[in-house]
Short mmCIF file of C-alpha atoms and ligand atoms in Angstrom, two decimals:
data_model
loop_
_atom_site.label_atom_id
_atom_site.label_comp_id
_atom_site.label_asym_id
_atom_site.label_seq_id
_atom_site.Cartn_x
_atom_site.Cartn_y
_atom_site.Cartn_z
CA UNK S 1 -154.23 78.06 -55.37
CA UNK S 2 -155.40 80.61 -57.87
CA UNK S 3 -155.99 83.02 -55.04
CA UNK S 4 -152.52 82.31 -53.72
CA UNK S 5 -150.96 82.84 -57.15
CA UNK S 6 -152.80 86.06 -57.69
CA UNK S 7 -151.74 87.21 -54.24
CA UNK S 8 -148.10 86.45 -55.04
CA UNK S 9 -148.47 88.17 -58.36
CA UNK S 10 -149.96 91.32 -56.90
CA UNK S 11 -147.35 91.30 -54.16
CA UNK S 12 -144.49 91.15 -56.67
CA UNK S 13 -146.20 93.80 -58.79
CA UNK S 14 -146.25 96.05 -55.78
CA UNK S 15 -142.55 95.41 -55.28
CA UNK S 16 -141.79 96.04 -58.93
CA UNK S 17 -143.86 99.19 -58.85
CA UNK S 18 -141.88 100.52 -55.91
CA UNK S 19 -138.53 99.48 -57.37
CA UNK S 20 -139.40 101.64 -60.33
CA UNK S 21 -139.14 104.59 -57.96
CA UNK S 22 -135.84 103.64 -56.34
CA UNK S 23 -133.94 106.29 -58.25
CA UNK S 24 -136.40 109.00 -57.29
CA UNK S 25 -136.41 107.84 -53.67
CA UNK S 26 -132.64 107.99 -53.58
CA UNK S 27 -132.79 111.47 -55.00
CA UNK S 28 -135.25 112.62 -52.31
CA UNK S 29 -133.01 111.07 -49.64
CA UNK S 30 -129.95 112.77 -51.03
CA UNK S 31 -131.64 116.19 -51.18
CA UNK S 32 -133.03 115.85 -47.63
CA UNK S 33 -129.63 114.82 -46.25
CA UNK S 34 -127.99 117.68 -48.11
CA UNK S 35 -130.57 120.13 -46.72
CA UNK S 36 -130.05 118.74 -43.22
CA UNK S 37 -126.29 119.17 -43.54
CA UNK S 38 -126.71 122.79 -44.57
CA UNK S 39 -129.37 123.79 -42.04
CA UNK S 40 -128.16 125.37 -38.87
CA UNK S 41 -130.07 124.63 -35.74
CA UNK S 42 -132.97 127.04 -36.19
CA UNK S 43 -133.00 128.15 -32.55
CA UNK S 44 -135.32 127.37 -29.69
CA UNK S 45 -138.99 127.23 -30.67
CA UNK S 46 -138.25 127.70 -34.36
CA UNK S 47 -138.28 125.06 -37.06
CA UNK S 48 -136.83 125.25 -40.55
CA UNK S 49 -138.71 125.08 -43.84
CA UNK S 50 -135.69 123.78 -45.68
CA UNK S 51 -136.71 120.11 -45.53
CA UNK S 52 -139.29 117.76 -43.97
CA UNK S 53 -138.59 117.12 -40.30
CA UNK S 54 -139.13 113.75 -38.62
CA UNK S 55 -141.40 112.85 -35.71
CA UNK S 56 -138.80 113.36 -32.98
CA UNK S 57 -137.79 116.73 -34.37
CA UNK S 58 -141.39 117.92 -34.69
CA UNK S 59 -142.33 116.80 -31.17
CA UNK S 60 -139.27 118.57 -29.77
CA UNK S 61 -140.35 121.69 -31.63
CA UNK S 62 -143.92 121.48 -30.28
CA UNK S 63 -142.59 121.16 -26.70
CA UNK S 64 -140.32 124.17 -27.22
CA UNK S 65 -143.13 126.27 -28.64
CA UNK S 66 -145.35 125.39 -25.69
CA UNK S 67 -142.72 126.29 -23.11
CA UNK S 68 -141.59 129.45 -24.93
CA UNK S 69 -145.11 130.85 -25.37
CA UNK S 70 -146.98 129.74 -22.24
CA UNK S 71 -149.50 132.59 -22.51
CA UNK S 72 -150.42 131.66 -26.05
CA UNK S 73 -149.87 127.94 -26.48
CA UNK S 74 -151.06 124.78 -24.74
CA UNK S 75 -149.56 121.45 -25.73
CA UNK S 76 -152.09 118.63 -25.45
CA UNK S 77 -151.14 114.97 -25.25
CA UNK S 78 -154.34 113.65 -26.72
CA UNK S 79 -153.68 109.95 -26.29
CA UNK S 80 -151.64 107.11 -27.70
CA UNK S 81 -151.37 105.69 -31.18
CA UNK S 82 -151.72 101.97 -31.84
CA UNK S 83 -147.99 101.45 -31.18
CA UNK S 84 -148.08 103.72 -28.12
CA UNK S 85 -146.71 106.98 -29.48
CA UNK S 86 -148.18 110.23 -28.19
CA UNK S 87 -150.54 112.13 -30.45
CA UNK S 88 -149.79 115.79 -29.72
CA UNK S 89 -151.56 118.95 -30.73
CA UNK S 90 -151.34 122.64 -29.91
CA UNK S 91 -154.10 124.95 -28.79
CA UNK S 92 -153.20 128.53 -29.70
CA UNK S 93 -155.23 131.33 -28.20
CA UNK S 94 -154.72 134.90 -26.98
CA UNK S 95 -157.44 134.30 -24.39
CA UNK S 96 -156.36 130.91 -23.06
CA UNK S 97 -159.22 129.24 -24.93
CA UNK S 98 -161.64 130.66 -22.34
CA UNK S 99 -163.54 133.10 -24.52
CA UNK S 100 -166.28 130.80 -25.73
CA UNK S 101 -167.55 133.42 -28.16
CA UNK S 102 -164.43 132.97 -30.31
CA UNK S 103 -164.60 130.55 -33.22
CA UNK S 104 -161.96 127.82 -33.53
CA UNK S 105 -160.15 126.78 -36.69
CA UNK S 106 -158.85 123.19 -36.54
CA UNK S 107 -156.06 122.15 -38.92
CA UNK S 108 -154.50 118.70 -39.09
CA UNK S 109 -151.96 116.99 -41.31
CA UNK S 110 -150.44 113.53 -41.86
CA UNK S 111 -153.50 111.39 -41.25
CA UNK S 112 -151.92 109.65 -44.25
CA UNK S 113 -148.28 108.95 -43.46
CA UNK S 114 -146.62 109.31 -46.85
CA UNK S 115 -148.11 112.74 -47.56
CA UNK S 116 -145.01 114.48 -46.22
CA UNK S 117 -145.66 117.76 -48.03
CA UNK S 118 -148.66 118.35 -45.73
CA UNK S 119 -146.52 118.72 -42.59
CA UNK S 120 -144.61 121.96 -43.30
CA UNK S 121 -147.82 123.99 -43.79
CA UNK S 122 -149.19 123.13 -40.34
CA UNK S 123 -145.80 123.86 -38.77
CA UNK S 124 -145.69 127.11 -40.72
CA UNK S 125 -149.13 128.03 -39.38
CA UNK S 126 -147.84 127.44 -35.85
CA UNK S 127 -144.71 129.50 -36.52
CA UNK S 128 -146.69 132.39 -38.00
CA UNK S 129 -149.20 132.46 -35.16
CA UNK S 130 -146.81 132.15 -32.22
CA UNK S 131 -144.18 134.56 -33.53
CA UNK S 132 -146.91 137.01 -34.48
CA UNK S 133 -145.45 137.34 -37.97
CA UNK S 134 -148.89 137.94 -39.46
CA UNK S 135 -150.15 140.32 -42.11
CA UNK S 136 -153.38 140.56 -40.12
CA UNK S 137 -153.19 139.97 -36.40
CA UNK S 138 -156.96 139.49 -36.21
CA UNK S 139 -156.64 135.86 -37.32
CA UNK S 140 -154.93 135.32 -33.99
CA UNK S 141 -156.81 137.83 -31.82
CA UNK S 142 -160.30 136.87 -32.95
CA UNK S 143 -159.85 133.19 -33.72
CA UNK S 144 -158.58 130.29 -31.58
CA UNK S 145 -156.60 127.49 -33.21
CA UNK S 146 -156.17 123.76 -32.78
CA UNK S 147 -153.25 122.45 -34.84
CA UNK S 148 -152.44 118.74 -35.03
CA UNK S 149 -149.38 118.29 -37.27
CA UNK S 150 -148.91 114.50 -37.07
CA UNK S 151 -152.26 112.72 -36.84
CA UNK S 152 -150.72 109.32 -37.67
CA UNK S 153 -147.41 109.15 -35.77
CA UNK S 154 -146.80 105.39 -36.23
CA UNK S 155 -147.32 105.56 -39.97
CA UNK S 156 -145.22 108.70 -40.24
CA UNK S 157 -142.29 107.16 -38.38
CA UNK S 158 -142.64 104.00 -40.50
CA UNK S 159 -142.54 106.11 -43.67
CA UNK S 160 -139.17 107.48 -42.51
CA UNK S 161 -137.50 104.28 -41.36
CA UNK S 162 -139.04 101.58 -43.54
CA UNK S 163 -141.40 102.38 -46.39
CA UNK S 164 -141.56 105.91 -47.77
CA UNK S 165 -144.94 105.22 -49.39
CA UNK S 166 -146.78 103.93 -46.32
CA UNK S 167 -150.27 105.46 -46.03
CA UNK S 168 -152.18 103.74 -43.18
CA UNK S 169 -151.60 103.39 -39.45
CA UNK S 170 -149.72 100.33 -38.17
CA UNK S 171 -152.51 98.35 -36.53
CA UNK S 172 -151.89 94.60 -36.38
CA UNK S 173 -154.09 91.64 -35.61
CA UNK S 174 -156.32 91.89 -38.65
CA UNK S 175 -154.88 88.87 -40.43
CA UNK S 176 -153.07 85.63 -39.63
CA UNK S 177 -149.34 86.32 -39.19
CA UNK S 178 -150.01 89.98 -39.93
CA UNK S 179 -149.14 89.42 -43.56
CA UNK S 180 -150.86 92.78 -44.12
CA UNK S 181 -151.25 95.44 -41.45
CA UNK S 182 -152.68 98.92 -41.08
CA UNK S 183 -156.01 100.71 -41.31
CA UNK S 184 -156.69 103.67 -43.57
CA UNK S 185 -157.50 106.18 -40.84
CA UNK S 186 -159.41 108.33 -43.30
CA UNK S 187 -161.91 105.49 -43.84
CA UNK S 188 -162.31 104.69 -40.13
CA UNK S 189 -164.49 107.59 -38.95
CA UNK S 190 -168.05 106.96 -37.81
CA UNK S 191 -169.86 108.33 -40.82
CA UNK S 192 -171.18 106.19 -43.69
CA UNK S 193 -168.55 103.72 -42.49
CA UNK S 194 -167.86 100.86 -44.90
CA UNK S 195 -169.89 102.19 -47.84
CA UNK S 196 -166.98 103.14 -50.13
CA UNK S 197 -163.90 101.54 -48.60
CA UNK S 198 -162.26 98.13 -48.39
CA UNK S 199 -162.89 95.18 -46.13
CA UNK S 200 -159.47 93.73 -47.08
CA UNK S 201 -156.62 94.53 -44.69
CA UNK S 202 -154.16 94.35 -47.62
CA UNK S 203 -155.93 97.27 -49.29
CA UNK S 204 -154.73 100.88 -48.98
CA UNK S 205 -158.32 101.84 -48.09
CA UNK S 206 -158.99 99.16 -45.46
CA UNK S 207 -161.59 100.64 -43.12
CA UNK S 208 -160.80 98.69 -39.95
CA UNK S 209 -162.91 96.43 -37.72
CA UNK S 210 -165.66 98.94 -36.97
CA UNK S 211 -166.11 102.74 -36.93
CA UNK S 212 -163.40 104.29 -34.75
CA UNK S 213 -161.64 100.96 -34.20
CA UNK S 214 -158.37 102.93 -34.45
CA UNK S 215 -157.07 105.18 -31.64
CA UNK S 216 -155.71 107.83 -34.04
CA UNK S 217 -159.11 108.29 -35.69
CA UNK S 218 -160.84 108.35 -32.29
CA UNK S 219 -158.52 111.15 -31.13
CA UNK S 220 -159.40 113.35 -34.12
CA UNK S 221 -163.07 112.46 -33.72
CA UNK S 222 -162.95 113.48 -30.04
CA UNK S 223 -161.41 116.85 -30.89
CA UNK S 224 -164.15 117.54 -33.44
CA UNK S 225 -167.01 116.41 -31.23
CA UNK S 226 -165.88 117.92 -27.94
CA UNK S 227 -165.36 121.37 -29.52
CA UNK S 228 -168.21 121.23 -32.01
CA UNK S 229 -169.93 124.28 -30.59
CA UNK S 230 -166.83 126.38 -31.38
CA UNK S 231 -164.93 124.79 -34.27
CA UNK S 232 -166.30 126.58 -37.32
CA UNK S 233 -163.74 125.37 -39.82
CA UNK S 234 -161.85 122.08 -40.09
CA UNK S 235 -159.08 121.57 -42.64
CA UNK S 236 -157.75 118.05 -43.03
CA UNK S 237 -154.58 118.51 -45.08
CA UNK S 238 -153.73 115.74 -47.57
CA UNK S 239 -151.94 115.34 -50.87
CA UNK S 240 -152.14 115.23 -53.86
CA UNK S 241 -153.97 116.98 -56.68
CA UNK S 242 -154.26 120.74 -55.90
CA UNK S 243 -157.84 120.60 -54.61
CA UNK S 244 -160.04 121.95 -51.85
CA UNK S 245 -162.85 119.45 -51.24
CA UNK S 246 -165.98 119.24 -49.12
CA UNK S 247 -168.69 116.68 -48.36
CA UNK S 248 -170.34 114.50 -48.42
CA UNK S 249 -167.97 111.77 -49.51
CA UNK S 250 -170.79 109.90 -51.27
CA UNK S 251 -171.51 112.82 -53.60
CA UNK S 252 -174.55 114.23 -51.80
CA UNK S 253 -173.90 117.91 -51.11
CA UNK S 254 -173.71 119.25 -47.56
CA UNK S 255 -176.74 121.42 -46.87
CA UNK S 256 -174.74 124.69 -46.84
CA UNK S 257 -172.72 123.69 -49.90
CA UNK S 258 -173.07 127.05 -51.61
CA UNK S 259 -171.43 128.89 -48.73
CA UNK S 260 -168.88 126.11 -48.23
CA UNK S 261 -168.01 126.36 -51.89
CA UNK S 262 -167.69 130.15 -51.68
CA UNK S 263 -165.29 129.95 -48.73
CA UNK S 264 -163.39 127.23 -50.59
CA UNK S 265 -162.99 129.55 -53.57
CA UNK S 266 -161.60 132.28 -51.30
CA UNK S 267 -159.01 129.88 -49.92
CA UNK S 268 -158.08 128.51 -53.36
CA UNK S 269 -157.80 132.01 -54.80
CA UNK S 270 -155.41 133.00 -52.02
CA UNK S 271 -153.20 130.00 -52.80
CA UNK S 272 -153.38 130.48 -56.55
CA UNK S 273 -152.20 134.08 -56.17
CA UNK S 274 -148.82 132.92 -54.82
CA UNK S 275 -148.45 129.39 -56.22
CA UNK S 276 -145.58 128.33 -58.47
CA UNK S 277 -146.38 128.89 -62.12
CA UNK S 278 -145.89 125.24 -63.05
CA UNK S 279 -148.48 123.85 -60.66
CA UNK S 280 -152.15 123.79 -61.69
CA UNK S 281 -154.73 126.14 -60.22
CA UNK S 282 -156.68 124.68 -57.33
CA UNK S 283 -160.00 122.96 -58.02
CA UNK S 284 -162.80 123.47 -55.46
CA UNK S 285 -165.71 121.06 -55.20
CA UNK S 286 -167.46 118.12 -53.65
CA UNK S 287 -164.95 115.36 -52.93
CA UNK S 288 -166.88 112.62 -54.75
CA UNK S 289 -167.49 114.74 -57.81
CA UNK S 290 -163.93 116.07 -58.07
CA UNK S 291 -162.01 113.02 -56.84
CA UNK S 292 -163.85 109.80 -55.95
CA UNK S 293 -166.51 108.50 -53.59
CA UNK S 294 -165.23 107.59 -50.14
CA UNK S 295 -166.70 106.87 -46.71
CA UNK S 296 -165.61 107.08 -43.09
CA UNK S 297 -163.84 110.39 -43.80
CA UNK S 298 -162.56 112.79 -41.15
CA UNK S 299 -163.97 115.63 -43.27
CA UNK S 300 -167.46 114.10 -43.23
CA UNK S 301 -167.18 113.42 -39.53
CA UNK S 302 -166.54 117.15 -39.16
CA UNK S 303 -169.72 117.89 -41.08
CA UNK S 304 -171.83 115.39 -39.16
CA UNK S 305 -170.44 116.88 -35.92
CA UNK S 306 -171.92 120.24 -36.97
CA UNK S 307 -168.66 121.88 -38.03
CA UNK S 308 -170.13 124.17 -40.70
CA UNK S 309 -166.99 124.44 -42.87
CA UNK S 310 -165.23 121.10 -43.14
CA UNK S 311 -162.62 120.54 -45.87
CA UNK S 312 -159.93 118.36 -47.29
CA UNK S 313 -156.98 120.14 -48.85
CA UNK S 314 -155.12 118.12 -51.47
CA UNK S 315 -151.72 119.77 -51.90
CA UNK S 316 -149.93 119.75 -55.29
CA UNK S 317 -148.34 116.66 -56.80
CA UNK S 318 -144.56 116.33 -56.83
CA UNK S 319 -143.51 117.36 -60.35
CA UNK S 320 -147.02 116.62 -61.61
CA UNK S 321 -146.29 112.89 -61.21
CA UNK S 322 -149.13 110.39 -61.37
CA UNK S 323 -147.42 107.40 -59.72
CA UNK S 324 -146.60 107.08 -56.01
CA UNK S 325 -143.70 109.42 -56.71
CA UNK S 326 -146.32 112.20 -56.53
CA UNK S 327 -145.79 111.99 -52.73
CA UNK S 328 -142.09 112.84 -52.87
CA UNK S 329 -140.94 116.26 -51.73
CA UNK S 330 -138.23 118.51 -53.06
CA UNK S 331 -136.73 120.23 -50.00
CA UNK S 332 -136.09 123.34 -52.07
CA UNK S 333 -139.89 123.74 -52.40
CA UNK S 334 -140.88 123.09 -48.79
CA UNK S 335 -140.89 126.80 -47.93
CA UNK S 336 -143.02 127.58 -50.99
CA UNK S 337 -145.67 124.93 -50.23
CA UNK S 338 -145.76 125.91 -46.56
CA UNK S 339 -146.21 129.57 -47.46
CA UNK S 340 -148.82 129.09 -50.19
CA UNK S 341 -150.91 126.65 -48.15
CA UNK S 342 -150.82 129.05 -45.22
CA UNK S 343 -152.30 131.70 -47.51
CA UNK S 344 -155.26 129.37 -48.01
CA UNK S 345 -155.58 128.52 -44.32
CA UNK S 346 -155.39 132.20 -43.40
CA UNK S 347 -158.06 133.10 -45.97
CA UNK S 348 -160.28 130.45 -44.34
CA UNK S 349 -159.62 131.92 -40.89
CA UNK S 350 -160.55 135.39 -42.17
CA UNK S 351 -163.79 134.03 -43.58
CA UNK S 352 -164.58 132.52 -40.18
CA UNK S 353 -163.59 135.73 -38.38
CA UNK S 354 -165.94 137.77 -40.55
CA UNK S 355 -168.81 135.36 -40.27
CA UNK S 356 -168.66 134.54 -36.56
CA UNK S 357 -167.21 137.57 -34.76
C1 NAG Y 401 -134.89 112.17 -36.55
O1 NAG Y 401 -134.00 113.27 -36.56
C2 NAG Y 401 -133.09 113.26 -35.46
C3 NAG Y 401 -132.35 114.59 -35.46
O2 NAG Y 401 -131.89 114.93 -36.72
C4 NAG Y 401 -132.17 112.05 -35.58
O3 NAG Y 401 -131.26 112.03 -34.51
C5 NAG Y 401 -133.04 110.80 -35.57
O4 NAG Y 401 -132.24 109.67 -35.79
C6 NAG Y 401 -134.11 110.86 -36.64
N1 NAG Y 401 -135.02 109.75 -36.48
C7 NAG Y 401 -135.32 108.94 -37.49
C8 NAG Y 401 -136.27 107.85 -37.18
O5 NAG Y 401 -134.84 109.06 -38.60
C1 NAG Y 402 -142.12 136.54 -41.57
O1 NAG Y 402 -142.85 136.04 -42.67
C2 NAG Y 402 -142.25 136.30 -43.95
C3 NAG Y 402 -143.19 135.76 -45.01
O2 NAG Y 402 -144.46 136.28 -44.85
C4 NAG Y 402 -140.89 135.64 -44.02
O3 NAG Y 402 -140.27 135.94 -45.26
C5 NAG Y 402 -140.02 136.11 -42.87
O4 NAG Y 402 -138.80 135.40 -42.87
C6 NAG Y 402 -140.72 135.90 -41.54
N1 NAG Y 402 -139.95 136.46 -40.46
C7 NAG Y 402 -139.53 135.71 -39.45
C8 NAG Y 402 -138.74 136.45 -38.40
O5 NAG Y 402 -139.74 134.53 -39.35
ZN1 ZN Y 403 -154.48 111.52 -47.87
#
């Protein structure tokens, strides 16, 4: 009974908490709709940075990029999400991925569905690379890229149609009547699984049934493992907090932490140089020391798969908010966050170019 009461209580608290943000949600909706009304169709194989685009729009864009740049881009259907959506990524390479001496940089976003601000930067990276609109072409000529913009398609779609603040995937079958659903994909990787995560499916950090129980996590894990001789840098883009973080998630430092930290500083410095004046400078450090301890992380799975430079980016908070409204996005700032994050990604790619070519 007590348990039941406390469950009801926490459930209504959650509702109340979200209702508190109704006004802000409406505002985000209004601005996105307004931006959509104003945006012209950006043309084949281009996407706008005037708002956050939905799953269908992004997948259409990826298809167009692949067919418009066949010599440069390969679209990979990596497998299906829990609900059966495709997980799609691009391989971008001037040498058709065949030059095994070239290092690979792997960037992914939206492992956590509600972190909408993380999507424009990966799309911006694609746009920059395929259109060749680069300040230094060597990040394309000397480096191959894997870019996975929507790692959690079910959650992302759900965050558009149902619950803007949804974080996990949409896996069911973990609880009678599916009162609670979804696994935190960034606690589901096969590394220190279960140490600092939740066994309760109602929790935002529920780690799933066993390591890699979730198809979306398995897909990312497969990319890391099957290219681990060539991927030299992995950036898992999240929000929020203006941070660049590295392992291990339990607070023990990766063995090359000094060099990982140095590359992290180069990326953060590149972002800080062009960031908005009202956002804080980036913090670089071990994820447990800067943020909190966590296990089953994609970042740590990168490290354990011998990717020497494996990071989490935490992009800036929305208006420095501390509640869930920190995940909202002002369409007028999408271009800015895409551009500044790209500066960091590009600085990372240059570091890799210099070290491995
Ligand atoms: C996604 O955007 C397209 C094009 O603007 C629209 O037709 C579609 O209804 C949107 N899907 C969702 C789930 O909002
Ligand atoms: C090229 O990139 C710059 C920013 O670096 C941007 O302002 C410009 O619009 C881009 N050009 C095209 C054709 O996309
Ligand atoms: Zn996240």
